[in-house]
Coordinates of C-alpha atoms in Angstrom, one line a residue:
Chain A
M5 CA 133.6 26.0 -92.7
I6 CA 133.7 23.2 -90.2
L7 CA 136.7 21.5 -88.6
I8 CA 136.2 18.2 -86.7
N9 CA 139.3 17.2 -84.8
G10 CA 141.2 19.4 -87.2
R11 CA 139.8 17.8 -90.4
A12 CA 137.6 19.8 -92.8
T13 CA 134.4 17.8 -92.8
S14 CA 130.7 18.3 -92.0
E15 CA 129.9 14.9 -90.6
I16 CA 130.5 13.1 -87.3
E17 CA 130.2 9.5 -86.3
V18 CA 126.7 8.6 -85.3
T19 CA 128.2 6.8 -82.2
D20 CA 129.4 10.2 -80.8
R21 CA 128.1 10.7 -77.3
G22 CA 127.2 14.3 -78.1
L23 CA 124.4 12.9 -80.3
Q24 CA 123.7 9.8 -78.3
Y25 CA 123.3 11.4 -74.9
G26 CA 123.9 15.2 -75.1
D27 CA 127.2 14.4 -73.5
G28 CA 129.2 17.5 -74.3
L29 CA 129.5 21.3 -74.2
F30 CA 129.5 24.3 -76.5
E31 CA 130.5 27.9 -76.8
T32 CA 129.0 30.5 -79.1
I33 CA 131.5 33.3 -79.8
A34 CA 131.2 36.6 -81.7
V35 CA 133.9 37.1 -84.4
V36 CA 134.7 40.7 -85.3
S37 CA 137.5 41.6 -87.7
G38 CA 139.0 38.1 -87.6
R39 CA 139.1 38.0 -83.8
A40 CA 137.1 35.8 -81.5
V41 CA 135.6 38.3 -78.9
L42 CA 136.1 37.4 -75.2
Y43 CA 137.9 34.3 -76.4
A44 CA 139.9 33.9 -73.2
S45 CA 136.7 33.9 -71.1
H46 CA 134.9 31.5 -73.4
L47 CA 137.9 29.1 -73.2
K48 CA 138.0 29.5 -69.4
R49 CA 134.4 28.4 -69.1
L50 CA 134.8 25.6 -71.6
E51 CA 137.8 24.2 -69.7
A52 CA 136.0 24.6 -66.3
D53 CA 132.9 22.8 -67.6
C54 CA 135.0 20.0 -69.2
R55 CA 136.5 19.5 -65.8
R56 CA 133.0 19.4 -64.2
L57 CA 131.9 16.7 -66.7
A58 CA 135.3 14.9 -66.6
I59 CA 135.7 15.4 -70.3
P60 CA 139.5 15.8 -71.2
V61 CA 140.2 19.5 -71.9
P62 CA 141.1 20.2 -75.5
E63 CA 144.7 21.1 -76.0
R64 CA 144.9 24.9 -75.8
E65 CA 147.5 25.3 -78.6
V66 CA 145.6 23.1 -81.0
L67 CA 142.4 25.0 -80.3
D68 CA 144.1 28.4 -80.7
K69 CA 145.5 27.4 -84.1
E70 CA 142.1 26.2 -85.3
V71 CA 140.3 29.2 -84.1
A72 CA 142.8 31.6 -85.7
H73 CA 142.5 29.6 -89.0
L74 CA 138.7 29.7 -89.0
C75 CA 138.3 33.4 -87.9
Q76 CA 140.9 34.6 -90.5
G77 CA 139.2 37.1 -92.9
I78 CA 135.8 37.0 -91.1
S79 CA 134.7 40.6 -90.6
R80 CA 131.6 39.7 -88.6
G81 CA 130.5 36.1 -87.9
V82 CA 129.9 33.5 -85.2
L83 CA 132.3 30.8 -84.1
K84 CA 130.8 27.8 -82.5
I85 CA 133.0 25.3 -80.5
I86 CA 131.5 22.0 -79.5
V87 CA 133.4 19.5 -77.4
T88 CA 131.9 16.1 -76.8
R89 CA 133.0 13.1 -74.8
G90 CA 133.6 11.3 -78.2
S91 CA 132.5 7.8 -79.1
G92 CA 132.4 4.8 -77.0
G93 CA 131.4 3.4 -73.6
R94 CA 128.5 1.0 -73.0
G95 CA 125.3 2.8 -72.5
Y96 CA 125.5 6.0 -70.4
R97 CA 128.8 4.8 -68.9
S98 CA 131.8 6.7 -70.3
P99 CA 134.8 4.9 -71.9
P100 CA 137.7 4.8 -69.4
Q101 CA 139.9 6.9 -71.7
P102 CA 137.5 9.2 -73.6
Q103 CA 138.8 10.6 -76.9
P104 CA 136.8 13.9 -77.1
T105 CA 135.4 15.2 -80.4
R106 CA 136.2 18.9 -81.1
I107 CA 133.9 20.6 -83.6
L108 CA 134.6 24.2 -84.7
S109 CA 132.4 26.0 -87.2
I110 CA 131.9 29.5 -88.5
H111 CA 128.4 30.8 -89.1
P112 CA 127.0 34.0 -90.6
W113 CA 126.2 36.8 -88.2
P114 CA 122.5 36.6 -87.2
D115 CA 120.2 39.2 -88.8
Y116 CA 119.5 41.1 -85.5
P117 CA 117.8 44.4 -86.3
A118 CA 119.9 47.4 -85.1
I119 CA 116.9 48.7 -83.3
S120 CA 117.1 45.8 -80.7
S121 CA 120.3 47.2 -79.2
E122 CA 119.5 50.9 -79.8
Y123 CA 115.8 51.1 -78.9
G124 CA 115.3 47.8 -77.0
I125 CA 113.1 44.8 -77.4
T126 CA 109.9 43.1 -76.2
L127 CA 110.2 40.0 -74.0
R128 CA 107.6 37.4 -73.4
I129 CA 107.2 34.7 -70.8
C130 CA 107.7 31.0 -71.5
R131 CA 105.6 28.2 -70.0
T132 CA 108.3 25.5 -70.2
P133 CA 110.1 25.6 -66.8
L134 CA 113.8 25.0 -66.1
G135 CA 114.4 21.9 -63.9
H136 CA 116.9 22.3 -61.0
N137 CA 120.1 20.4 -61.0
P138 CA 123.1 21.8 -59.2
Y139 CA 125.3 19.2 -60.9
L140 CA 124.5 20.7 -64.3
A141 CA 123.6 24.3 -63.4
G142 CA 125.6 27.1 -65.1
M143 CA 127.1 24.9 -67.8
K144 CA 126.5 25.4 -71.5
H145 CA 126.1 21.6 -72.1
L146 CA 124.5 19.9 -75.1
S147 CA 121.4 18.6 -73.2
R148 CA 119.2 21.7 -74.2
L149 CA 115.7 20.3 -74.7
E150 CA 114.2 22.7 -72.2
Q151 CA 115.4 25.7 -74.1
V152 CA 114.3 24.2 -77.5
L153 CA 110.8 23.6 -76.1
A154 CA 110.7 27.1 -74.6
R155 CA 111.8 28.8 -77.8
N156 CA 109.2 26.9 -79.8
E157 CA 106.4 28.4 -77.8
W158 CA 106.2 31.4 -80.0
D159 CA 106.6 32.5 -83.5
D160 CA 106.3 36.3 -83.5
P161 CA 109.4 37.7 -85.2
M162 CA 108.9 40.9 -83.3
I163 CA 109.6 39.1 -80.0
P164 CA 113.2 37.9 -80.0
E165 CA 113.4 36.3 -76.5
G166 CA 111.3 34.7 -73.8
V167 CA 111.9 34.6 -70.0
M168 CA 112.2 31.2 -68.4
L169 CA 111.3 30.5 -64.8
D170 CA 112.3 27.6 -62.6
L171 CA 109.6 25.3 -61.1
Q172 CA 109.3 27.5 -58.1
G173 CA 108.5 30.4 -60.3
Y174 CA 111.8 32.3 -59.9
V175 CA 113.2 34.1 -63.0
I176 CA 116.3 32.4 -64.3
G177 CA 117.0 34.1 -67.7
G178 CA 116.0 34.1 -71.4
T179 CA 116.1 31.0 -73.6
M180 CA 119.5 32.1 -75.0
S181 CA 120.4 35.0 -72.8
N182 CA 121.0 36.1 -69.2
L183 CA 118.9 38.9 -67.6
F184 CA 119.5 41.8 -65.3
I185 CA 117.3 44.3 -63.6
V186 CA 118.1 47.8 -62.3
Q187 CA 116.7 48.6 -58.9
E188 CA 117.5 51.8 -57.0
G189 CA 120.3 52.4 -59.5
N190 CA 122.0 49.0 -58.8
L191 CA 122.0 45.7 -60.6
Q192 CA 120.4 42.4 -59.7
T193 CA 120.7 39.2 -61.7
P194 CA 119.3 35.7 -61.0
D195 CA 121.3 33.2 -59.0
L196 CA 122.3 30.3 -61.3
S197 CA 123.4 27.7 -58.8
S198 CA 120.4 25.5 -59.4
C199 CA 119.7 26.0 -63.2
G200 CA 120.4 28.3 -66.1
V201 CA 123.6 29.0 -68.1
A202 CA 126.2 31.3 -66.6
G203 CA 126.9 33.3 -69.8
V204 CA 130.3 34.8 -70.7
M205 CA 128.6 38.1 -71.4
R206 CA 126.9 38.0 -68.0
A207 CA 130.3 37.5 -66.4
F208 CA 131.8 40.4 -68.5
I209 CA 128.9 42.7 -67.4
L210 CA 129.5 41.8 -63.8
E211 CA 133.1 42.9 -64.2
Q212 CA 132.2 46.1 -66.0
A213 CA 129.6 47.0 -63.4
F214 CA 132.3 46.6 -60.8
A215 CA 134.5 49.0 -62.8
L216 CA 131.6 51.5 -63.0
D217 CA 131.0 51.3 -59.2
L218 CA 127.6 49.7 -59.6
K219 CA 126.5 47.4 -56.9
V220 CA 125.5 44.0 -58.2
T221 CA 123.4 41.4 -56.3
V222 CA 123.2 37.8 -57.5
C223 CA 119.9 36.7 -55.9
S224 CA 116.5 35.1 -56.4
L225 CA 114.3 37.2 -58.6
T226 CA 110.5 36.9 -59.0
L227 CA 108.2 38.1 -61.7
L228 CA 107.1 40.9 -59.3
D229 CA 110.8 42.0 -59.1
L230 CA 110.8 42.3 -62.9
K231 CA 107.5 44.2 -62.9
R232 CA 108.8 46.7 -60.4
A233 CA 112.3 47.1 -61.9
E234 CA 113.4 50.5 -63.0
E235 CA 115.2 49.0 -66.0
L236 CA 115.5 45.5 -67.5
F237 CA 118.0 44.2 -70.0
I238 CA 119.2 40.9 -71.4
C239 CA 122.7 39.8 -72.7
N240 CA 124.6 37.2 -74.5
S241 CA 127.8 36.9 -76.5
L242 CA 126.2 37.8 -79.8
M243 CA 123.7 40.4 -78.9
G244 CA 125.9 42.0 -76.3
L245 CA 123.3 43.9 -74.2
W246 CA 119.7 44.6 -75.3
P247 CA 117.5 46.9 -73.3
V248 CA 114.0 45.4 -72.6
R249 CA 111.2 48.0 -73.2
R250 CA 108.3 45.7 -72.7
F251 CA 107.8 42.4 -70.8
E252 CA 104.2 41.1 -71.0
E253 CA 102.1 44.1 -69.6
T254 CA 105.0 46.1 -68.2
E255 CA 106.9 48.9 -70.0
Y256 CA 110.4 50.1 -69.2
P257 CA 112.3 53.2 -70.1
L258 CA 115.5 53.2 -72.0
G259 CA 117.3 53.7 -68.7
S260 CA 120.6 55.4 -67.9
V261 CA 122.2 52.5 -66.1
T262 CA 121.5 50.2 -69.1
Q263 CA 122.8 52.7 -71.6
C264 CA 125.9 53.5 -69.6
L265 CA 126.7 49.7 -69.3
Q266 CA 125.9 49.2 -73.0
R267 CA 128.2 52.0 -74.1
R268 CA 131.0 50.7 -71.9
I269 CA 130.6 47.1 -73.2
Y270 CA 130.5 48.1 -76.8
S271 CA 133.6 50.3 -76.4
Q272 CA 135.5 47.6 -74.6
L273 CA 134.7 44.9 -77.1
S274 CA 135.0 46.8 -80.4
Chain B
M24 CA 124.8 -2.0 -89.5
I25 CA 123.5 1.6 -89.4
L26 CA 120.7 3.1 -91.5
I27 CA 120.4 6.9 -91.5
N28 CA 117.2 8.0 -93.3
G29 CA 117.3 4.6 -95.1
R30 CA 120.9 5.0 -96.3
A31 CA 123.7 2.7 -95.0
T32 CA 126.2 5.1 -93.5
S33 CA 127.7 5.7 -90.1
E34 CA 127.9 9.5 -90.2
I35 CA 125.4 12.4 -89.7
E36 CA 125.6 16.1 -90.4
V37 CA 127.2 18.0 -87.6
T38 CA 124.3 20.5 -87.9
D39 CA 121.8 17.9 -86.7
R40 CA 119.8 19.2 -83.8
G41 CA 120.2 15.8 -82.0
L42 CA 123.9 16.7 -81.6
Q43 CA 123.5 20.5 -81.3
Y44 CA 120.8 20.5 -78.6
G45 CA 119.9 16.9 -77.6
D46 CA 116.8 17.6 -79.6
G47 CA 115.4 14.1 -80.3
L48 CA 114.4 10.7 -78.9
F49 CA 115.5 7.1 -78.8
E50 CA 114.4 3.6 -78.2
T51 CA 116.6 0.6 -77.2
I52 CA 114.9 -2.6 -78.2
A53 CA 115.9 -6.3 -77.7
V54 CA 116.1 -8.4 -80.8
V55 CA 115.5 -12.1 -80.4
S56 CA 115.4 -14.5 -83.4
G57 CA 115.2 -11.7 -85.9
R58 CA 112.2 -10.1 -84.1
A59 CA 112.2 -6.7 -82.3
V60 CA 110.7 -7.5 -78.9
L61 CA 107.8 -5.3 -77.7
Y62 CA 108.2 -3.4 -81.0
A63 CA 104.6 -2.1 -81.0
S64 CA 105.0 -0.7 -77.5
H65 CA 108.3 0.9 -78.4
L66 CA 106.8 2.5 -81.5
K67 CA 103.8 3.7 -79.5
R68 CA 106.1 5.5 -77.0
L69 CA 108.3 6.9 -79.7
E70 CA 105.3 8.3 -81.6
A71 CA 103.7 9.7 -78.4
D72 CA 107.0 11.4 -77.4
C73 CA 107.5 12.8 -81.0
R74 CA 104.1 14.4 -80.6
R75 CA 105.1 15.9 -77.2
L76 CA 108.2 17.4 -78.8
A77 CA 106.4 18.4 -82.0
I78 CA 108.9 16.3 -84.0
P79 CA 107.1 14.8 -87.1
V80 CA 106.4 11.1 -86.4
P81 CA 108.4 8.8 -88.7
E82 CA 106.3 7.0 -91.3
R83 CA 105.3 3.7 -89.8
E84 CA 105.7 1.7 -93.0
V85 CA 109.2 2.9 -93.7
L86 CA 110.3 2.2 -90.1
D87 CA 108.8 -1.3 -90.2
K88 CA 110.6 -2.1 -93.4
E89 CA 114.0 -0.8 -92.0
V90 CA 113.5 -2.6 -88.7
A91 CA 112.7 -5.9 -90.5
H92 CA 115.8 -5.4 -92.7
L93 CA 118.1 -4.8 -89.8
C94 CA 116.8 -7.5 -87.5
Q95 CA 116.9 -10.2 -90.2
G96 CA 119.2 -13.0 -89.2
I97 CA 120.0 -11.5 -85.7
S98 CA 119.6 -14.3 -83.2
R99 CA 120.2 -12.0 -80.2
G100 CA 121.0 -8.3 -80.4
V101 CA 120.0 -4.7 -79.7
L102 CA 118.2 -2.4 -82.1
K103 CA 118.5 1.3 -81.3
I104 CA 116.2 3.8 -83.0
I105 CA 117.0 7.5 -82.8
V106 CA 114.7 10.2 -84.2
T107 CA 116.0 13.8 -84.1
R108 CA 114.4 17.0 -85.3
G109 CA 116.9 17.1 -88.1
S110 CA 119.1 20.0 -89.2
G111 CA 118.1 23.7 -89.3
G112 CA 116.5 26.4 -87.4
R113 CA 118.3 29.4 -85.9
G114 CA 119.6 28.7 -82.5
Y115 CA 117.2 26.8 -80.2
R116 CA 114.2 27.7 -82.5
S117 CA 113.1 24.8 -84.7
P118 CA 112.8 25.1 -88.4
P119 CA 109.1 25.7 -89.4
Q120 CA 109.0 22.4 -91.3
P121 CA 111.5 20.0 -89.6
Q122 CA 112.9 17.2 -91.6
P123 CA 113.6 14.6 -88.9
T124 CA 116.7 12.3 -89.0
R125 CA 116.0 8.6 -88.5
I126 CA 118.9 6.5 -87.2
L127 CA 118.5 2.8 -86.9
S128 CA 121.5 0.6 -85.7
I129 CA 122.1 -2.9 -84.6
H130 CA 124.4 -3.7 -81.7
P131 CA 125.7 -6.8 -80.0
W132 CA 123.8 -8.2 -77.1
P133 CA 125.4 -6.8 -73.8
D134 CA 127.5 -9.2 -71.9
Y135 CA 125.1 -9.4 -68.9
P136 CA 126.0 -12.3 -66.7
A137 CA 123.2 -14.9 -66.4
I138 CA 123.5 -14.7 -62.7
S139 CA 122.0 -11.2 -62.7
S140 CA 118.6 -12.4 -63.8
E141 CA 118.7 -15.7 -61.9
Y142 CA 120.3 -14.8 -58.6
G143 CA 119.9 -11.0 -58.6
I144 CA 122.2 -8.0 -58.4
T145 CA 123.7 -5.4 -56.1
L146 CA 122.4 -1.8 -56.4
R147 CA 124.2 1.3 -55.3
I148 CA 122.9 4.9 -54.8
C149 CA 123.9 7.8 -57.0
R150 CA 124.7 11.3 -55.8
T151 CA 123.7 13.0 -59.1
P152 CA 120.0 14.0 -58.7
L153 CA 117.3 14.1 -61.3
G154 CA 115.9 17.6 -61.9
H155 CA 112.1 17.9 -62.2
N156 CA 110.5 19.0 -65.4
P157 CA 107.0 17.8 -66.2
Y158 CA 107.5 19.0 -69.8
L159 CA 110.2 16.3 -70.3
A160 CA 109.3 13.7 -67.7
G161 CA 108.8 10.2 -68.9
M162 CA 110.4 10.7 -72.3
K163 CA 113.4 8.9 -73.6
H164 CA 114.9 12.0 -75.1
L165 CA 118.5 12.6 -76.1
S166 CA 119.3 15.2 -73.3
R167 CA 120.7 12.6 -70.9
L168 CA 123.6 14.2 -69.1
E169 CA 122.1 13.5 -65.7
Q170 CA 122.2 9.7 -66.4
V171 CA 125.7 10.0 -67.8
L172 CA 127.0 11.8 -64.7
A173 CA 125.2 9.3 -62.4
R174 CA 126.6 6.3 -64.3
N175 CA 130.1 7.7 -64.1
E176 CA 130.0 7.8 -60.3
W177 CA 131.2 4.2 -60.0
D178 CA 133.4 1.7 -61.8
D179 CA 132.8 -1.6 -59.9
P180 CA 131.9 -4.2 -62.5
M181 CA 130.0 -6.2 -59.8
I182 CA 127.5 -3.4 -59.4
P183 CA 125.5 -3.0 -62.6
E184 CA 123.1 -0.2 -61.6
G185 CA 122.6 2.8 -59.4
V186 CA 119.5 4.3 -57.9
M187 CA 118.8 8.0 -58.8
L188 CA 116.8 10.3 -56.5
D189 CA 115.1 13.5 -57.4
L190 CA 116.1 16.7 -55.6
Q191 CA 113.5 16.1 -52.9
G192 CA 115.1 12.7 -52.1
Y193 CA 112.4 10.6 -53.7
V194 CA 113.5 7.5 -55.5
I195 CA 112.9 7.7 -59.3
G196 CA 114.7 4.7 -60.8
G197 CA 118.0 3.4 -62.0
T198 CA 120.3 5.2 -64.4
M199 CA 119.1 2.9 -67.2
S200 CA 116.2 1.1 -65.6
N201 CA 112.9 1.4 -63.7
L202 CA 112.4 0.1 -60.2
F203 CA 109.6 -1.7 -58.3
I204 CA 109.3 -2.8 -54.7
V205 CA 107.0 -5.4 -53.3
Q206 CA 105.2 -4.5 -50.1
E207 CA 102.6 -6.7 -48.4
G208 CA 102.7 -8.8 -51.6
N209 CA 101.8 -5.9 -53.9
L210 CA 103.8 -3.7 -56.2
Q211 CA 104.8 -0.1 -55.9
T212 CA 106.8 1.9 -58.5
P213 CA 107.8 5.5 -58.5
D214 CA 105.6 8.2 -60.0
L215 CA 107.3 9.6 -63.1
S216 CA 105.3 12.7 -63.8
S217 CA 108.1 15.0 -62.7
C218 CA 111.2 13.2 -63.9
G219 CA 112.5 9.8 -65.0
V220 CA 111.9 7.7 -68.1
A221 CA 108.7 5.7 -68.4
G222 CA 110.2 2.4 -69.7
V223 CA 108.5 0.1 -72.1
M224 CA 109.4 -2.9 -69.8
R225 CA 107.9 -1.0 -66.9
A226 CA 104.6 -0.6 -68.8
F227 CA 104.7 -4.3 -69.8
I228 CA 105.3 -5.3 -66.1
L229 CA 102.3 -3.1 -65.1
E230 CA 100.2 -5.0 -67.6
Q231 CA 101.4 -8.4 -66.5
A232 CA 100.9 -7.6 -62.8
F233 CA 97.3 -6.7 -63.6
A234 CA 96.9 -10.1 -65.4
L235 CA 98.4 -11.8 -62.2
D236 CA 95.9 -10.0 -60.0
L237 CA 98.7 -8.1 -58.2
K238 CA 97.8 -4.6 -57.0
V239 CA 100.2 -1.9 -58.3
T240 CA 100.5 1.6 -56.8
V241 CA 102.3 4.3 -58.7
C242 CA 103.4 6.6 -55.9
S243 CA 106.3 8.6 -54.3
L244 CA 108.9 6.2 -52.8
T245 CA 111.5 7.1 -50.3
L246 CA 114.8 5.4 -49.4
L247 CA 113.1 4.1 -46.3
D248 CA 110.4 2.5 -48.4
L249 CA 113.1 0.7 -50.3
K250 CA 114.9 -0.3 -47.1
R251 CA 111.6 -1.8 -45.7
A252 CA 110.5 -3.5 -48.9
E253 CA 109.9 -7.2 -48.9
E254 CA 111.4 -7.5 -52.4
L255 CA 113.0 -5.1 -54.9
F256 CA 113.6 -5.4 -58.6
I257 CA 114.7 -3.3 -61.6
C258 CA 113.7 -3.7 -65.3
N259 CA 114.4 -2.5 -68.8
S260 CA 114.0 -3.7 -72.3
L261 CA 117.3 -5.5 -72.4
M262 CA 117.7 -7.0 -68.9
G263 CA 114.0 -7.8 -68.6
L264 CA 113.6 -8.1 -64.9
W265 CA 116.5 -8.4 -62.4
P266 CA 115.9 -9.1 -58.7
V267 CA 117.9 -6.8 -56.4
R268 CA 119.5 -8.7 -53.6
R269 CA 121.4 -5.9 -52.0
F270 CA 120.9 -2.1 -52.0
E271 CA 123.6 -0.3 -49.9
E272 CA 123.3 -1.9 -46.5
T273 CA 120.0 -3.7 -47.0
E274 CA 119.6 -7.3 -48.2
Y275 CA 116.6 -8.8 -50.0
P276 CA 115.4 -12.3 -50.6
L277 CA 114.9 -13.8 -54.0
G278 CA 111.2 -13.2 -53.5
S279 CA 108.2 -15.1 -54.8
V280 CA 106.4 -12.1 -56.4
T281 CA 109.5 -11.1 -58.3
Q282 CA 110.1 -14.6 -59.5
C283 CA 106.5 -15.1 -60.5
L284 CA 106.6 -11.9 -62.5
Q285 CA 109.9 -12.7 -64.0
R286 CA 108.8 -16.2 -65.2
R287 CA 105.7 -14.7 -66.7
I288 CA 107.6 -11.9 -68.5
Y289 CA 110.2 -14.3 -69.9
S290 CA 107.6 -16.7 -71.1
Q291 CA 105.5 -13.9 -72.7
L292 CA 108.5 -12.5 -74.5
S293 CA 110.4 -15.6 -75.6

């Protein structure tokens, strides 16, 4: 089911700036037992990013009602919220009073094999780099061609994710996930002030690590750091946390820090 | 009038990857006396960029027919062609056999004051930088948030364009135009191998400069190069060529090289 500005329809105006210029934002949210998981955190990010792009923030009450309506009766699914700057303006220039478009849709839960979260996954490396732009970094905006090109680099169904580097060769994250390493028992995750998406699950893991007395460093990570890591894992709002068991030529154990965090996250969110 | 995959309608599926991920391309083409100006060059770029993104190239015959139909009877207007990867795929990953969406639309000619091409314009500088990505550089793709943010930095109707720099501070072009300087009677224009859009009018000007025996250098340009330039102009498919008379604190004459090129371009295209 799809609601566009509250109306059940599956089509939008071709003049919408989301289509014309990638001028908008989105959130991908897990739905479990009729409830949008980490909903408050997703809304907080959406609202913050709307402010960064000067897109009027959707009315909270309206959004809450629509989300509740769509999630009702869904035992396990995915809620996607898109907010665009709406139609209008001449060329790239926004209209003076943008009328945002709000698109909410429910999708089936992806067919992730249970083995990915239990046993872990194989990661590959992507050739497509992430460009730096501090003005866009961290946001889950609609201009996502870099991720599309990176994800199209491979077709092997046994490899669910690829690592993207920036142009300097620093590790930023997966095409659809954030990444952490464990080093000397503590966590490190890439700095996202120049590029990448600051995931809601990444933020949740940072909080949980704090509660578990794990030290976390947000820093620049190289491929050598990944190679030498004791443990490696990726995360997003749908997968939760997946241990990485192999990245190119390097193998990793199913480590205790990863498993401890994973147990805590799953128990907090179920 | 709008044609989507040949059908007269103004709405597209919300699942279209053009909206979901900025996964597509566009061309903005001047229409004069029922004819799409530099149509062959626009199609050539569109086809080349489709290949770069692995989007199936629209059938030439179909496109020609639709373009002719839309341009018929238009004395002066704008034709926009959007090609997206269509709907489908899971997340960023493309469907194995994408069915592209083709959107053709006709728009009124923008209300550019005649003075802009005759007397010249004032340019400003934008804060929003352009990120580098050689995998996307040069293409007129739909992921255009950088240009949207840059264009929203000012509201003064007397300033029609702003200059965008890359993160290293090199000049790349305008938000919607390419840029040339004249130095010692010859042309220089920014290298676009890391970012920027390689405009059809830019390519046409490069050809015309060759015919006029002007030397052209495609190179890195700094703000100091612009400040010291003898002449400065910008171009795109709608404006053609506009002399720049003022850029921040620097003033420029209505120079002979600019005027000579402008005359040649307008005579070739009318």
